[in-house]
PDB file of C-alpha atoms in Angstrom:
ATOM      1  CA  UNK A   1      86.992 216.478 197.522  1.00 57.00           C
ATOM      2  CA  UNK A   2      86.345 213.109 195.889  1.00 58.00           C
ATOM      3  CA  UNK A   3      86.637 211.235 199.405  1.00 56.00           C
ATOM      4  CA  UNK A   4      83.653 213.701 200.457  1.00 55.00           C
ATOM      5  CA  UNK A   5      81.657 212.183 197.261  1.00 56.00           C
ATOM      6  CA  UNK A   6      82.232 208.976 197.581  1.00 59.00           C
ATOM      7  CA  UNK A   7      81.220 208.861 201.259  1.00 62.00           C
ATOM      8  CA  UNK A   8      78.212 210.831 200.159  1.00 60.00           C
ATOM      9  CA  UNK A   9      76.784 207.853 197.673  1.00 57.00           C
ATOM     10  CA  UNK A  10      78.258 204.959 199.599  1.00 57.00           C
ATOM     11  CA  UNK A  11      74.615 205.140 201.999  1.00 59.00           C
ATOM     12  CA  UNK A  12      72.982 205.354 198.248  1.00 56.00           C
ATOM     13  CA  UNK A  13      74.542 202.394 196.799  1.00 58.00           C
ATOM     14  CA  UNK A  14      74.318 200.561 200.306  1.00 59.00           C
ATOM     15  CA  UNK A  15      70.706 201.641 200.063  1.00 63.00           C
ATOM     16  CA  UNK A  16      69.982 199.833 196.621  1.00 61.00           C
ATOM     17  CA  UNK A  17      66.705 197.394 196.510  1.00 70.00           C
ATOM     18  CA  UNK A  18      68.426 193.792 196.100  1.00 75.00           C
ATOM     19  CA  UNK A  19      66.019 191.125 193.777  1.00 77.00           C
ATOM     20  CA  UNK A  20      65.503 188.454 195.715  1.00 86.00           C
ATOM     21  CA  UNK A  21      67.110 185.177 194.763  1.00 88.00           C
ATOM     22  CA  UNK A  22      64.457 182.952 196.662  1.00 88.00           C
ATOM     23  CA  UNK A  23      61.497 184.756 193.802  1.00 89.00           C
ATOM     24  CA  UNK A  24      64.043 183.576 191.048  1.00 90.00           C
ATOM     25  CA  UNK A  25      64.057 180.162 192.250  1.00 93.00           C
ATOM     26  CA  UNK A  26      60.432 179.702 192.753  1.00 94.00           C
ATOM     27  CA  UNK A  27      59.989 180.632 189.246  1.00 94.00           C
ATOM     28  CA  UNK A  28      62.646 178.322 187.695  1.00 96.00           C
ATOM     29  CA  UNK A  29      61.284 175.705 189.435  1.00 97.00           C
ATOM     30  CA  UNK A  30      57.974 176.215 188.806  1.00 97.00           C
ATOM     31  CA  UNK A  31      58.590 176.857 185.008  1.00 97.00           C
ATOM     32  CA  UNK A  32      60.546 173.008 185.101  1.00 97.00           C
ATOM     33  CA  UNK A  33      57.758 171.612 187.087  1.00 97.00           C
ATOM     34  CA  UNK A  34      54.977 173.188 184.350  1.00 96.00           C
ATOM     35  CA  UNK A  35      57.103 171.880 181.841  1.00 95.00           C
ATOM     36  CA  UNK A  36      57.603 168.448 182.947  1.00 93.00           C
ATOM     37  CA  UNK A  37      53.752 167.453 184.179  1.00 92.00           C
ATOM     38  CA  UNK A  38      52.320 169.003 181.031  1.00 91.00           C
ATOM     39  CA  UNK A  39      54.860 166.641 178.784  1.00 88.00           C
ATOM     40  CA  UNK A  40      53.796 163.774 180.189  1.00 86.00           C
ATOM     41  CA  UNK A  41      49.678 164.916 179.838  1.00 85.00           C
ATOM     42  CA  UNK A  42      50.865 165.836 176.049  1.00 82.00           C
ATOM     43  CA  UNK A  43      52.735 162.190 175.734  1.00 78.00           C
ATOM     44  CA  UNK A  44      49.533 160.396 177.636  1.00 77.00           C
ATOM     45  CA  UNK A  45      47.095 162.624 175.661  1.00 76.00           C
ATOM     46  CA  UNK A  46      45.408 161.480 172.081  1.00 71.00           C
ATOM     47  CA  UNK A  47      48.379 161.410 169.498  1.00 68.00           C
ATOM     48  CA  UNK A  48      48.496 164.594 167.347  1.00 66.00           C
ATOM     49  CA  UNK A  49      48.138 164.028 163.910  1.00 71.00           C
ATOM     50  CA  UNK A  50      51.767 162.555 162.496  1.00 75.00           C
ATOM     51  CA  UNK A  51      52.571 161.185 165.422  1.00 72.00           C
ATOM     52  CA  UNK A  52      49.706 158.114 165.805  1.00 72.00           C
ATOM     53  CA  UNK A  53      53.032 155.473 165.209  1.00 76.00           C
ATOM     54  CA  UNK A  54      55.488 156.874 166.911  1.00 78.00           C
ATOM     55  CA  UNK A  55      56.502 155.029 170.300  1.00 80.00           C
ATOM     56  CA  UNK A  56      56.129 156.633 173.741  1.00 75.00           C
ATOM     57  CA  UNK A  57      59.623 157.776 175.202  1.00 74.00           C
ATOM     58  CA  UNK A  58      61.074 155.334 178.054  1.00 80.00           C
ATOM     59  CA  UNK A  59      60.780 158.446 180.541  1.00 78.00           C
ATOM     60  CA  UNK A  60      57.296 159.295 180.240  1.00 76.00           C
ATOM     61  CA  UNK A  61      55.146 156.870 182.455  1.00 78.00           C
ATOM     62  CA  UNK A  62      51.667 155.042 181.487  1.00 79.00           C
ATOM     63  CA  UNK A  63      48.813 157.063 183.401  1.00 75.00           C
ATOM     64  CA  UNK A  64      45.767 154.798 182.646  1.00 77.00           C
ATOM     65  CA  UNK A  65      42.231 156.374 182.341  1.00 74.00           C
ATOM     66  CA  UNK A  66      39.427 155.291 184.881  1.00 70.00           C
ATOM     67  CA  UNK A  67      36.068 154.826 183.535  1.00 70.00           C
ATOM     68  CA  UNK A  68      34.274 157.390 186.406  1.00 66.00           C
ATOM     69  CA  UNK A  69      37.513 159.435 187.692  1.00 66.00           C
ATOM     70  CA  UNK A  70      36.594 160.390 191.444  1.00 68.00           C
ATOM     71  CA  UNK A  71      33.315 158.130 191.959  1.00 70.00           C
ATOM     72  CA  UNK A  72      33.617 154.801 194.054  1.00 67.00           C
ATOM     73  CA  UNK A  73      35.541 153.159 196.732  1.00 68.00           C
ATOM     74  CA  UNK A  74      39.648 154.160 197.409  1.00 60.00           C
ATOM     75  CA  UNK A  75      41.743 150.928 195.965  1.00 58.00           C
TER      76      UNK A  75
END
């Protein structure tokens, strides 16, 4: 009797939606990538008040400002 259960839900469990680890990934990544670009706009920004003398961490790189962003020849 239990052999006739178990071979009843084995196409049930077989059966079972599976989450897709690729969806997981793009999401972690994504989430490290958001994280990362908008340190480095927060460290390149205007200094929040507190933090006007405090030095710029050795990971974060200098993004200097152009005067007209978009306009002119390519360098």
């Amino acid at each position: 009797m239990n052999l006739l259960f178990m071979q009843t839900a084995a196409p049930a469990i077989d059966a079972a939606p599976h989450f897709p680890v690729a969806f997981t990934l793009v999401y972690v990544v994504g989430f490290i990538a958001a994280v990362t670009i908008g340190s480095i706009a927060w460290y390149n920004s205007k200094r929040p008040a507190g933090w006007e003398s405090k030095e710029r961490p050795d990971f974060v790189p200098k993004v200097d400002k152009e005067e007209t962003p978009g306009l002119g020849e390519p360098k």
